[in-house]
Coordinates of C-alpha atoms in Angstrom, one line a residue:
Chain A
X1 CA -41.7 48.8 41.1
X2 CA -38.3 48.0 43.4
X3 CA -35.8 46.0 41.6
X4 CA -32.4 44.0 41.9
X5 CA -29.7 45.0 39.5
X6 CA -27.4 41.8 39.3
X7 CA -24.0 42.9 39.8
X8 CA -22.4 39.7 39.4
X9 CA -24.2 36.5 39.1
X10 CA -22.0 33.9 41.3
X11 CA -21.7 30.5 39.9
X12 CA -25.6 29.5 39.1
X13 CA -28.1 31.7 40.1
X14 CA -31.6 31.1 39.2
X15 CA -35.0 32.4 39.9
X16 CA -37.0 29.3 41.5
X17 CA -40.4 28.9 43.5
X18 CA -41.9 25.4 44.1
X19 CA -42.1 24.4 40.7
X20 CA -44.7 23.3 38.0
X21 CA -45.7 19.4 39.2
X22 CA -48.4 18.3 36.8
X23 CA -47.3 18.0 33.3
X24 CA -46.2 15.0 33.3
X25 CA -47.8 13.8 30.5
X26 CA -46.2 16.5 28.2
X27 CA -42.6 16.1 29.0
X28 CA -42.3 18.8 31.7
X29 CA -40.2 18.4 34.4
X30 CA -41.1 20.3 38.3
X31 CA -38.4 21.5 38.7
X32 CA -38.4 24.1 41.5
X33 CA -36.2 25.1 44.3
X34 CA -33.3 22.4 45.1
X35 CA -33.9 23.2 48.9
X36 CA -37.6 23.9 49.0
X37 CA -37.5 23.6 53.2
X38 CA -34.7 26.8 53.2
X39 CA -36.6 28.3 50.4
X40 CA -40.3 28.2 52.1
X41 CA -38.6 29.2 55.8
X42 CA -36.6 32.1 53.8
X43 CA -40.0 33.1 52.6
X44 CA -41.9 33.0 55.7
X45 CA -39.1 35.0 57.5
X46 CA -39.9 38.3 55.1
X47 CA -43.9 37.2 55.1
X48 CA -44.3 36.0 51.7
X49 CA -46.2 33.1 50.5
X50 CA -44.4 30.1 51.2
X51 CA -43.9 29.3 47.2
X52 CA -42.9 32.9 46.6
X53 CA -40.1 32.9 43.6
X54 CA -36.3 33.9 45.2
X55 CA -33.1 33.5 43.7
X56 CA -31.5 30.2 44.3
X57 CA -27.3 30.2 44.5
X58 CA -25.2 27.6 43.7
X59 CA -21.9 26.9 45.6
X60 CA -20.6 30.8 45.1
X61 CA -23.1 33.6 45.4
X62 CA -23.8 36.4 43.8
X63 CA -23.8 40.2 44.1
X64 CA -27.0 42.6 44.0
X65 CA -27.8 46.1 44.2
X66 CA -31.1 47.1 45.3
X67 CA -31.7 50.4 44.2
X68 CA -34.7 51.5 46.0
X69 CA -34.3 49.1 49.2
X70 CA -36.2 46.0 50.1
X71 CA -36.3 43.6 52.8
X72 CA -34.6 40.6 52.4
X73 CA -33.7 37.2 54.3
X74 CA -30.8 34.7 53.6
X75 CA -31.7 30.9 54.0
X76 CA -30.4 27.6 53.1
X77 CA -26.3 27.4 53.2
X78 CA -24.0 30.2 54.8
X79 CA -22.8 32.2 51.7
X80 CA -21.1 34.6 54.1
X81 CA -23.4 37.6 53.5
X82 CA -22.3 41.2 53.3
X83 CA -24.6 44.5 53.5
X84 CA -22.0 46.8 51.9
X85 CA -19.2 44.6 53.2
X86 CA -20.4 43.9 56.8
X87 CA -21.4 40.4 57.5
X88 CA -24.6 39.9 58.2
X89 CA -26.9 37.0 59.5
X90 CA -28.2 34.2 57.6
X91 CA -31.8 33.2 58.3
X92 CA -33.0 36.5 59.7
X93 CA -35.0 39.4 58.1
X94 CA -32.7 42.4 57.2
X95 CA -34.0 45.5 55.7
X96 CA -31.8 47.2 53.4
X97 CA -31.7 50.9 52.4
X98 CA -31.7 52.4 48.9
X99 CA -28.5 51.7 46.7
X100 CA -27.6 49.2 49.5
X101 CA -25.7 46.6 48.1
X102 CA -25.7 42.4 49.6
X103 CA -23.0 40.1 48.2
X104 CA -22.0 36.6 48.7
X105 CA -18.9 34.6 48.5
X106 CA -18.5 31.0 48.2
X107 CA -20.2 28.6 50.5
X108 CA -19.0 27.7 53.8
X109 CA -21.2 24.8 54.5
X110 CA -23.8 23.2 51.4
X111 CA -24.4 23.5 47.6
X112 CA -27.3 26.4 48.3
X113 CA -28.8 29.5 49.3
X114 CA -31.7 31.4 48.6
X115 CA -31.9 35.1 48.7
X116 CA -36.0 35.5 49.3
X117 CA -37.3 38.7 49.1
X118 CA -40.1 40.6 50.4
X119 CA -42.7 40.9 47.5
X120 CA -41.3 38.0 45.5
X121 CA -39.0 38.1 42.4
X122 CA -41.6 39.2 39.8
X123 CA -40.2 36.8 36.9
X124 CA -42.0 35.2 33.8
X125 CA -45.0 32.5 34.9
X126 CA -44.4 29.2 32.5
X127 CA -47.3 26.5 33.6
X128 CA -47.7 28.2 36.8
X129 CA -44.5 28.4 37.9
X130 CA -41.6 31.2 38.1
X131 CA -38.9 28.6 38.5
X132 CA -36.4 28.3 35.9
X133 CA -35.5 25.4 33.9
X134 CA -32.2 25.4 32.8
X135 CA -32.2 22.5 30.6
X136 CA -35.4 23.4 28.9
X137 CA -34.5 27.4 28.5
X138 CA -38.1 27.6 30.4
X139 CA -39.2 29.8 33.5
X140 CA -37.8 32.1 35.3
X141 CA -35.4 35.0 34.0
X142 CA -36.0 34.9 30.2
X143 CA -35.2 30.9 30.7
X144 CA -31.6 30.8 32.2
X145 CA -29.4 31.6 34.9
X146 CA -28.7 34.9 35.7
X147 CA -26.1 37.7 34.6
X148 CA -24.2 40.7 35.0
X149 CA -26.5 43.3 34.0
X150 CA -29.8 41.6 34.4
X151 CA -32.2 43.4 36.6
X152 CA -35.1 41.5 38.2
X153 CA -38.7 42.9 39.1
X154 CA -39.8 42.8 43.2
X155 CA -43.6 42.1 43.8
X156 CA -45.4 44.8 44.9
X157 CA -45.4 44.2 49.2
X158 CA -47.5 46.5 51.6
X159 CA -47.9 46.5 55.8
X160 CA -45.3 47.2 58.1
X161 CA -41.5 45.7 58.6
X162 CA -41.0 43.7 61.9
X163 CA -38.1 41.7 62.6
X164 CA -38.3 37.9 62.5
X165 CA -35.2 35.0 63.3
X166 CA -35.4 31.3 63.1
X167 CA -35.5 30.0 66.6
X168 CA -32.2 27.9 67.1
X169 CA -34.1 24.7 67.9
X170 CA -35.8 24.4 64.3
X171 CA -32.3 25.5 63.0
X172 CA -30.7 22.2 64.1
X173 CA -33.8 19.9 63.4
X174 CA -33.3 21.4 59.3
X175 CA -29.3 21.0 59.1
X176 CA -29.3 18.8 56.1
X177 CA -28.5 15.0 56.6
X178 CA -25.4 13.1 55.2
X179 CA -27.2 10.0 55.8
X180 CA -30.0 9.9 53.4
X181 CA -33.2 7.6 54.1
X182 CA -34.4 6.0 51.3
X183 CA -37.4 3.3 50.4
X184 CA -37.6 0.5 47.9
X185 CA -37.8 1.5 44.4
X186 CA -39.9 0.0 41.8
X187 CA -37.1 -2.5 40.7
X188 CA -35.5 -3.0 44.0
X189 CA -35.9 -6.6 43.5
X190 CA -34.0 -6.5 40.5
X191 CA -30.8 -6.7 43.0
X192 CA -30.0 -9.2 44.8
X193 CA -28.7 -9.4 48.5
X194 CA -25.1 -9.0 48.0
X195 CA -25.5 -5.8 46.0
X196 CA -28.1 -4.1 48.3
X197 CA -25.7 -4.8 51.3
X198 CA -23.0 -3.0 48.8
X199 CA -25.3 -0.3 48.2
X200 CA -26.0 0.6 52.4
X201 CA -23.1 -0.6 53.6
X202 CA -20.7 1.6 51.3
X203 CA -20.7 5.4 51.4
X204 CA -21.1 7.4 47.9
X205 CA -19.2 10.5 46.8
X206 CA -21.1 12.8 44.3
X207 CA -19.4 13.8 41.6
X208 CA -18.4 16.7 39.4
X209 CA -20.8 16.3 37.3
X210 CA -24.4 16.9 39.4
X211 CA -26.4 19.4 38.9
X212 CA -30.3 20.1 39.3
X213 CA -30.9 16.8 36.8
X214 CA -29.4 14.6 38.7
X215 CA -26.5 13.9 41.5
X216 CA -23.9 11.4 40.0
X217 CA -22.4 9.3 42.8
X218 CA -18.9 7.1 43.1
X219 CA -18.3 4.2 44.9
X220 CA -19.0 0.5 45.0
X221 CA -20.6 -0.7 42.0
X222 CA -24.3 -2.1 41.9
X223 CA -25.0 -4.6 40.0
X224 CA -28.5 -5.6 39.1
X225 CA -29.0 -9.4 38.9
X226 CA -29.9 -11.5 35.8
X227 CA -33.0 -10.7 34.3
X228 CA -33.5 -7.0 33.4
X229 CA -35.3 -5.9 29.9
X230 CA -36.0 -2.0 31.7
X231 CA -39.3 -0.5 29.0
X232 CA -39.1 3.0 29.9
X233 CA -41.3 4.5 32.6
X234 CA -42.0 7.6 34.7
X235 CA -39.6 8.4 37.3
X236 CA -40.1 9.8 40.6
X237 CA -38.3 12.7 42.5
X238 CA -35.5 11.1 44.0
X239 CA -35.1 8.0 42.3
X240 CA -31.5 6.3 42.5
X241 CA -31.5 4.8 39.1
X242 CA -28.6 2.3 38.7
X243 CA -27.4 2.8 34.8
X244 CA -24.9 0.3 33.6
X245 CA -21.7 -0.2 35.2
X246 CA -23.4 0.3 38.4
X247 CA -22.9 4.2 39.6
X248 CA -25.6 5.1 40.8
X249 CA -27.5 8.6 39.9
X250 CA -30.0 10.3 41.9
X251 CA -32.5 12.0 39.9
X252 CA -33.3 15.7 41.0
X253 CA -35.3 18.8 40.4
X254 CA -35.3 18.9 36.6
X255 CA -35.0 15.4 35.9
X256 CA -36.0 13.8 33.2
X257 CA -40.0 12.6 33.5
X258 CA -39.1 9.1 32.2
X259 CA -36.0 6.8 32.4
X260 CA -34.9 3.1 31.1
X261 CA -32.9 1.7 33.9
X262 CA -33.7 -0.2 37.0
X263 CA -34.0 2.1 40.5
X264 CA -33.4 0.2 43.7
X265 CA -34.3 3.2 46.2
X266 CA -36.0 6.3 46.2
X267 CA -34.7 9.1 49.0
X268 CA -37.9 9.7 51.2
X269 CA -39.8 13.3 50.4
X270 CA -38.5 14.8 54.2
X271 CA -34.5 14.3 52.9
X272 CA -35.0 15.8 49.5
X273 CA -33.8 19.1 50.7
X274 CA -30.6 17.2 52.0
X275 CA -30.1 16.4 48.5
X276 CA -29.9 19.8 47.8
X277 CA -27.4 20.9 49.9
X278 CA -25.3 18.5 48.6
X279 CA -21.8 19.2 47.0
X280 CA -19.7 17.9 44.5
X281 CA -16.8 15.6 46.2
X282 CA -19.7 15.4 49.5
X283 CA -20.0 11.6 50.8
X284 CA -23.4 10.1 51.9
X285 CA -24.6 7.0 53.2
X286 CA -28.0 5.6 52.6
X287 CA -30.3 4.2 55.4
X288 CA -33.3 1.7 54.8
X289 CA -36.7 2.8 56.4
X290 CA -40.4 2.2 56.2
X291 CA -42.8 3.4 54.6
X292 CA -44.5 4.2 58.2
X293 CA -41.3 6.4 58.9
X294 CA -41.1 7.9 55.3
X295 CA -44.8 9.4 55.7
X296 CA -43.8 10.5 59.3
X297 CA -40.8 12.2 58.7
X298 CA -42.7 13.8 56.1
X299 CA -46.0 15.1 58.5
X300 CA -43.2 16.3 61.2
X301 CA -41.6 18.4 58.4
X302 CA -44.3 20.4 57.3
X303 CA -45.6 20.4 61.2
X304 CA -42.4 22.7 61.9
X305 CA -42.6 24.6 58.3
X306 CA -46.3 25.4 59.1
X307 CA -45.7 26.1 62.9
X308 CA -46.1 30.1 64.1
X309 CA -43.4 29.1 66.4
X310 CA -41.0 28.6 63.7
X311 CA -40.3 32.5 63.3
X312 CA -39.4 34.3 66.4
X313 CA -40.0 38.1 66.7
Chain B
X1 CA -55.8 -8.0 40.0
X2 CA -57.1 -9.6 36.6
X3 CA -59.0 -8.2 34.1
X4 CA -59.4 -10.7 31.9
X5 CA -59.5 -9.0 28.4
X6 CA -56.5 -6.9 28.9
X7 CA -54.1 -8.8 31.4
X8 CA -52.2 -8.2 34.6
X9 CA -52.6 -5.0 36.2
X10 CA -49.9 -4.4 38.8
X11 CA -49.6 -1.3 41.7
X12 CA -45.7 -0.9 42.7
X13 CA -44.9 1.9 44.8
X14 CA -42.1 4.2 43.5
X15 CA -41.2 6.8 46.2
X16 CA -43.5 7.9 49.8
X17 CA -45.5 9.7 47.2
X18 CA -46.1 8.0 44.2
X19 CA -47.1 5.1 42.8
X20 CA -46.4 2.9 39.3
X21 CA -49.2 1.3 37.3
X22 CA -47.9 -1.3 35.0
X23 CA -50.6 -3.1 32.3
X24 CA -48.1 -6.0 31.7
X25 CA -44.7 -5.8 31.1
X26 CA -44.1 -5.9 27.6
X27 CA -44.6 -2.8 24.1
X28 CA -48.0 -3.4 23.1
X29 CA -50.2 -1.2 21.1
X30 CA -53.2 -3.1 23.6
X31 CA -51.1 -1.8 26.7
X32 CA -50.4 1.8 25.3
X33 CA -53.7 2.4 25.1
X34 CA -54.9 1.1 28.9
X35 CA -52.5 3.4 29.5
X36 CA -54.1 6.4 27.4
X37 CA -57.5 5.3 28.7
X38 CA -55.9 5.5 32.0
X39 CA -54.7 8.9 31.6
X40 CA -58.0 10.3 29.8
X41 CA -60.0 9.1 32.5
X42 CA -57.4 10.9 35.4
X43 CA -57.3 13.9 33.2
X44 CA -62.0 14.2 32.7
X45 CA -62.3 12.9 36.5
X46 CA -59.4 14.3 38.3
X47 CA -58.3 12.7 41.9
X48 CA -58.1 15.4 44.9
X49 CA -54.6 15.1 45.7
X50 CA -52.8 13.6 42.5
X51 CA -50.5 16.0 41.7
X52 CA -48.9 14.0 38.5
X53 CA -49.0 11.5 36.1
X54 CA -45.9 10.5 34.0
X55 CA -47.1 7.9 31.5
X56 CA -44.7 5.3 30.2
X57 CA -44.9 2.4 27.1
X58 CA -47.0 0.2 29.6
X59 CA -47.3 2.1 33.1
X60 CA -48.5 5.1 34.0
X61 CA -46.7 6.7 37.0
X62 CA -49.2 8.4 39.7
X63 CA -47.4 11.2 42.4
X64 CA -49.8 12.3 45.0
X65 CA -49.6 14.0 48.2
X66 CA -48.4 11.8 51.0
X67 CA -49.5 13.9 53.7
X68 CA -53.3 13.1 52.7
X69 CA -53.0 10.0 50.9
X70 CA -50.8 7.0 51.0
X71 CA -50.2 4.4 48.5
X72 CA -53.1 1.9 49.5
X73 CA -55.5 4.7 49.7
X74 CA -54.6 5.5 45.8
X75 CA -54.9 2.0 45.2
X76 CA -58.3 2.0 46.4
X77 CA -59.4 5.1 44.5
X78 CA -57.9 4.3 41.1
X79 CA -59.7 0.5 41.2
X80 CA -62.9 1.4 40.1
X81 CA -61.1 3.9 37.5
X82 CA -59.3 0.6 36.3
X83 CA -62.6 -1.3 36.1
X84 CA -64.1 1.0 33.7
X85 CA -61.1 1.6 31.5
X86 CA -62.7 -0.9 28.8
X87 CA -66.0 1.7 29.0
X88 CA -63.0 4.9 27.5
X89 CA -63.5 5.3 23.8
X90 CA -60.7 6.9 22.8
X91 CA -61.0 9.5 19.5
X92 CA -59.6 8.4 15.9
X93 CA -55.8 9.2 16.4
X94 CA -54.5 12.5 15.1
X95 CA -52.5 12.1 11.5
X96 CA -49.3 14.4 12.1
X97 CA -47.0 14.7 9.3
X98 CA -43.2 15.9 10.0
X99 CA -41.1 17.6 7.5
X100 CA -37.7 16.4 7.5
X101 CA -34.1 17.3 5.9
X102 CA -32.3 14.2 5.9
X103 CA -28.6 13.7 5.5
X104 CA -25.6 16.6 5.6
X105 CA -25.3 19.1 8.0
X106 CA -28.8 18.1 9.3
X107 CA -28.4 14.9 9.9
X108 CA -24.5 14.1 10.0
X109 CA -24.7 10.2 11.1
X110 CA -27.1 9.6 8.4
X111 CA -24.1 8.2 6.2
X112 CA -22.8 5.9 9.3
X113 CA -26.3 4.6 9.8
X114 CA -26.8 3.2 6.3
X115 CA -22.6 2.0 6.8
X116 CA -23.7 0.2 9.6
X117 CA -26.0 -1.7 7.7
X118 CA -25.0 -1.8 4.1
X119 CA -27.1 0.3 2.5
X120 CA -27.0 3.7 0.6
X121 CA -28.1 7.1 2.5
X122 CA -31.2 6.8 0.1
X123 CA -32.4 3.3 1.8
X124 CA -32.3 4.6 5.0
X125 CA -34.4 7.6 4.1
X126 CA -36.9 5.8 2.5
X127 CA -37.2 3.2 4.7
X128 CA -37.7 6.0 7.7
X129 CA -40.2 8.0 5.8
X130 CA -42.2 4.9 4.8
X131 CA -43.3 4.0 8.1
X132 CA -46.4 5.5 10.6
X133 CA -45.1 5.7 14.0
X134 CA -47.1 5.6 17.1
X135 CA -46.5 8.3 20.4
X136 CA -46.3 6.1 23.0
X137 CA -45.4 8.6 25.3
X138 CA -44.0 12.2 25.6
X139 CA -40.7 11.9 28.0
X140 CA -37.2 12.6 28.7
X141 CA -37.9 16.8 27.8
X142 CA -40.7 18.8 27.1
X143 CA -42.2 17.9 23.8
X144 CA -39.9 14.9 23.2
X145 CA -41.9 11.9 21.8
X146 CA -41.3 8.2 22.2
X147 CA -42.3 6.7 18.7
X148 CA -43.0 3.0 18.4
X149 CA -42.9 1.5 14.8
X150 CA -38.9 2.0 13.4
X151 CA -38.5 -1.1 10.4
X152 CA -35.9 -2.8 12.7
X153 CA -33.7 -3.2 9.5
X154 CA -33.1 0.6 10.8
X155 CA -32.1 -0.7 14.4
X156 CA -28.6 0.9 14.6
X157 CA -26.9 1.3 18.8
X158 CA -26.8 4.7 20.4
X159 CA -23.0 6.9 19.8
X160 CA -20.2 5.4 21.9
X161 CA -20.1 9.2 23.8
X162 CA -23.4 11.3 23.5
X163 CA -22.8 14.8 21.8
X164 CA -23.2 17.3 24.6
X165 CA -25.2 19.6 22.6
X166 CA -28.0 18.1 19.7
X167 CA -29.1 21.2 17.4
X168 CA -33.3 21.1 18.3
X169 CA -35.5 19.7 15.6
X170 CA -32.8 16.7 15.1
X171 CA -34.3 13.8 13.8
X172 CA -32.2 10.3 15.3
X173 CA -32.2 6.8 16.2
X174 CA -31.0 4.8 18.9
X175 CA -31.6 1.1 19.0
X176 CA -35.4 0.6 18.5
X177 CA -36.6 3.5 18.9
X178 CA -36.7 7.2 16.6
X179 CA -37.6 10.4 17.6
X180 CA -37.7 14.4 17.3
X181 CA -35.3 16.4 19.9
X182 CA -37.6 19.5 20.9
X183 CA -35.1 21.4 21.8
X184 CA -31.2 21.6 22.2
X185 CA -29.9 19.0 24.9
X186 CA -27.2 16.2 25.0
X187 CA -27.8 13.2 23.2
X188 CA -26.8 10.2 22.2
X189 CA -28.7 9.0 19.3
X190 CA -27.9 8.8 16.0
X191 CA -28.8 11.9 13.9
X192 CA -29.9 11.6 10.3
X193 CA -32.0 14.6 9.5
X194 CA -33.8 17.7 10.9
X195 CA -37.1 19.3 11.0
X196 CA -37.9 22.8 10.6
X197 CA -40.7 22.1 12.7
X198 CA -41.0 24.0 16.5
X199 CA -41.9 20.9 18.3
X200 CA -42.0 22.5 21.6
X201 CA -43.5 26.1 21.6
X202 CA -44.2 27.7 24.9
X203 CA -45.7 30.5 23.6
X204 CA -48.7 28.6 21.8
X205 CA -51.8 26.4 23.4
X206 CA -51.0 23.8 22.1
X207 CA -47.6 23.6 23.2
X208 CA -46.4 20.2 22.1
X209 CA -46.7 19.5 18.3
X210 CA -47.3 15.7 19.2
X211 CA -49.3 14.1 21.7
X212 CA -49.1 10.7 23.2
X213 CA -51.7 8.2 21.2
X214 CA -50.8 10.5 17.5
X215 CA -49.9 8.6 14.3
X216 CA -46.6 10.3 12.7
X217 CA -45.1 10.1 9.3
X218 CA -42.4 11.8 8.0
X219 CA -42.0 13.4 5.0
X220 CA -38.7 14.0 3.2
X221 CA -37.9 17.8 2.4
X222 CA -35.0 19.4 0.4
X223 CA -32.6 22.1 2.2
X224 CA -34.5 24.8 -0.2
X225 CA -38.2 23.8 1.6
X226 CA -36.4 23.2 5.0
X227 CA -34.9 26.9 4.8
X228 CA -38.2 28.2 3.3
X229 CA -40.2 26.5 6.1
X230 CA -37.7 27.6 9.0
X231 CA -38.3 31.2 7.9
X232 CA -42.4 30.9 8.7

């Protein structure tokens, strides 16, 4: 079996497929990749499963050696690869020999890449899923992000290498949005006029302290009318719960299942990737749409995910 | 909709792929268990393309996939599971009992908790073990239980700053409600003792050691049986 010796980890690296939806009723958060859309194109470039389990990088990347070779494809945000320090393409197979090593710097553009490799990452199955959950200590590599020294299984891949790119046209139609769309949320009633206008009128900064939970944004304070008397309640991917004192926080990957305050908005399923790419000290603006153009956005995505044009040869 | 036995039944959407079923709006033991019935019915006659369900105290949240179904075709399916929710006979709840190390270094706001009402660490123990909670829900993490039932004399406000790292196994309150931390995270409740217990084990079937509908009760233990039981 090939393998990946971790020669240093970068800031937050962690195995992650698609997650483990369906355990709601246990506790269990998804979690899963933060960028699914880079992490299922990454995927399709080196002709794995769309779910396959890569690493995902936070902010600064990582350095691996691949010992026996593999084949390999960079997608999401531009770490500025090297292939024993020459630069090399993001989103675009590369094959790399034996002893080869691929490292990565800090981001020049959003919070994430994913390193997807041919084969898979072979890591530990918890409810059906090889993505790790860092709160929990659940998933992935023995439960946590990785470090020096750790070295990570490849699946086993057969049939022959070809190269494959992402045409330039899908490239721009996936650059992640500053302007998030969002639709009512549950208690979006709960605010009155003056404080929606507030809330899409202003633009938010996220701050230090997001992560894969949640994104914590400054700015304006909303204020949720009179009323109130939140009983605890599932909450969706994406909610933008509004805690007290107005900040709001947008709940991500391995959020909580349940939560006790009000959420005015939920950021449509098509932009959830956007949220992944985002970065401390980033600003975003929120944008009101329908349902109708929720769903749509969501049918064009997977239309350009699913389409054979996608890859170019 | 009205179903005139059990109240209000109300569809909200959440998010372009999911949806919020609420049996009222208020803690109720009748409630809790529409939203059990709810959940057993989902769970014995699943729906193609519901990928979730994230029960609360009186709602049940329902995440499907929007590029099949939207929310008034999931409204239409779970209608006639609604309808027959009063036909769900749900089994005798399970009786789990909790060992628990109260006070010192296993529960180090214990002393604060009986300041803040003016009674002695003993008062506050007996009054927490005395009681048979309800799981309204499991939340928050994996294996973290919502328990309804804390003798409001016991009511005491979350810590000013939560503690960015809760040993697993702690044992707090905060306001209302008391409950179990599965396993090391931030928190902000008030700690007064510990189990030895794994609440959450990964490794085992049954991976939660409660489950949403049990009866709890716990059951005071020295530092000798907590030590002796941590070593099993």
């Amino acid at each position: 079996m090939s393998v990946i010796e971790v020669l240093a980890p970068g800031l937050l690296t962690t195995v992650q497929d698609l997650g483990r939806p369906g355990f709601g009723p246990m506790g269990v958060s998804a979690a899963g990749a933060a960028d699914p859309l880079a992490l299922q194109i990454g995927n399709r470039l080196v002709d794995n499963a769309r779910g396959a389990a890569a690493l995902e990088m936070t902010l600064l990347g990582g350095s691996f050696r691949f010992p026996e070779g593999a084949v390999v494809a960079l997608a999401g945000s531009d770490f500025g690869p090297l292939l024993d320090d020459i630069p090399i393409e993001m989103w675009a197979l590369i094959k790399l020999g034996p002893g080869q090593t691929l490292k990565l710097g800090p981001s020049r553009s959003g919070a994430r890449c994913y390193l997807c490799v041919r084969g898979g990452i072979a890591a530990g199955m918890f409810l059906g899923s090889a993505s790790t959950d860092v709160l929990s200590g659940l998933g992935g590599y023995n439960g946590r992000p990785l470090r020096k020294g750790d070295v990570l299984n490849i699946g086993e891949t057969e049939g022959p290498f070809r190269k494959a790119a992402l045409g330039s046209e899908a490239l721009k139609k996936l650059s992640p949005r500053k302007v998030l769309r969002l639709t009512p949320g549950p208690q979006s009633d709960w605010f009155p006029e003056s404080s929606q206008q507030l809330f899409y009128g202003n633009s938010y900064r996220v701050s230090e302290e997001s992560n894969r939970m949640g994104l914590r944004l400054k700015g304006p304070p909303v204020l949720a009318g009179a009323g109130g008397g939140m009983i605890t309640e599932g909450v969706s991917l994406g909610a933008i719960q509004i805690p007290e004192g107005g900040q709001p926080i947008i709940l991500f990957v391995e959020q909580q299942t349940t939560g006790g305050y009000p959420k005015i908005a939920n950021v449509i399923s098509a932009d959830l990737s956007s949220v992944g790419q985002l970065r401390p000290r980033d600003e975003v603006r929120f944008e009101k749409v329908s349902w109708e153009m929720a769903r749509a956005a969501l049918r064009e995505q997977e239309a350009l995910l699913s389409a054979d044009a996608l890859i170019s040869g | 909709m009205l179903t005139p036995a059990r109240g209000i039944v109300r569809f909200q959407p959440a998010s372009d792929q999911s949806l919020i079923i609420y049996f009222g709006d208020e803690i109720t033991i009748a409630a809790h268990q529409q939203v059990i019935r709810l959940l057993r019915l989902l769970e014995t006659e699943p729906v193609a393309g519901i990928r979730n369900l994230n029960p609360g105290y009186c709602s049940l949240l329902i995440s499907f996939d929007g590029l099949h179904l939207q929310h008034s075709d999931v409204e239409e399916i779970l209608r006639p599971y609604i309808q027959r929710l009063d036909e769900v006979r749900l089994p005798e709840p399970r009786k789990v009992e909790i060992p628990v190390c109260y006070g010192n270094e296993y529960g180090p706001d214990l002393n604060d908790v009986a300041a803040f009402h003016g009674m002695t660490a003993e008062q506050v123990v007996n009054l927490h073990a005395s009681v048979i909670y309800v799981v309204y829900f499991l939340g928050f993490v994996p294996g973290f239980a919502y328990l309804g039932g804390l003798r409001k004399e016991l009511s005491t406000p979350r810590l000013p700053a939560p503690r960015p790292r809760v040993p697993r196994g702690s044992v707090g309150i905060a306001g209302e409600q008391t409950g179990v931390y599965p396993l090391a995270t931030p928190g902000g409740w008030r700690l007064i003792g510990q189990t030895p217990i794994d609440m959450f084990r990964p490794e085992r079937e049954e991976m939660s050691v409660l489950k949403i509908g049990d009866q709890v009760r716990f059951m005071p233990i020295s530092p000798d049986k907590f030590a002796a039981l941590k070593s099993q």
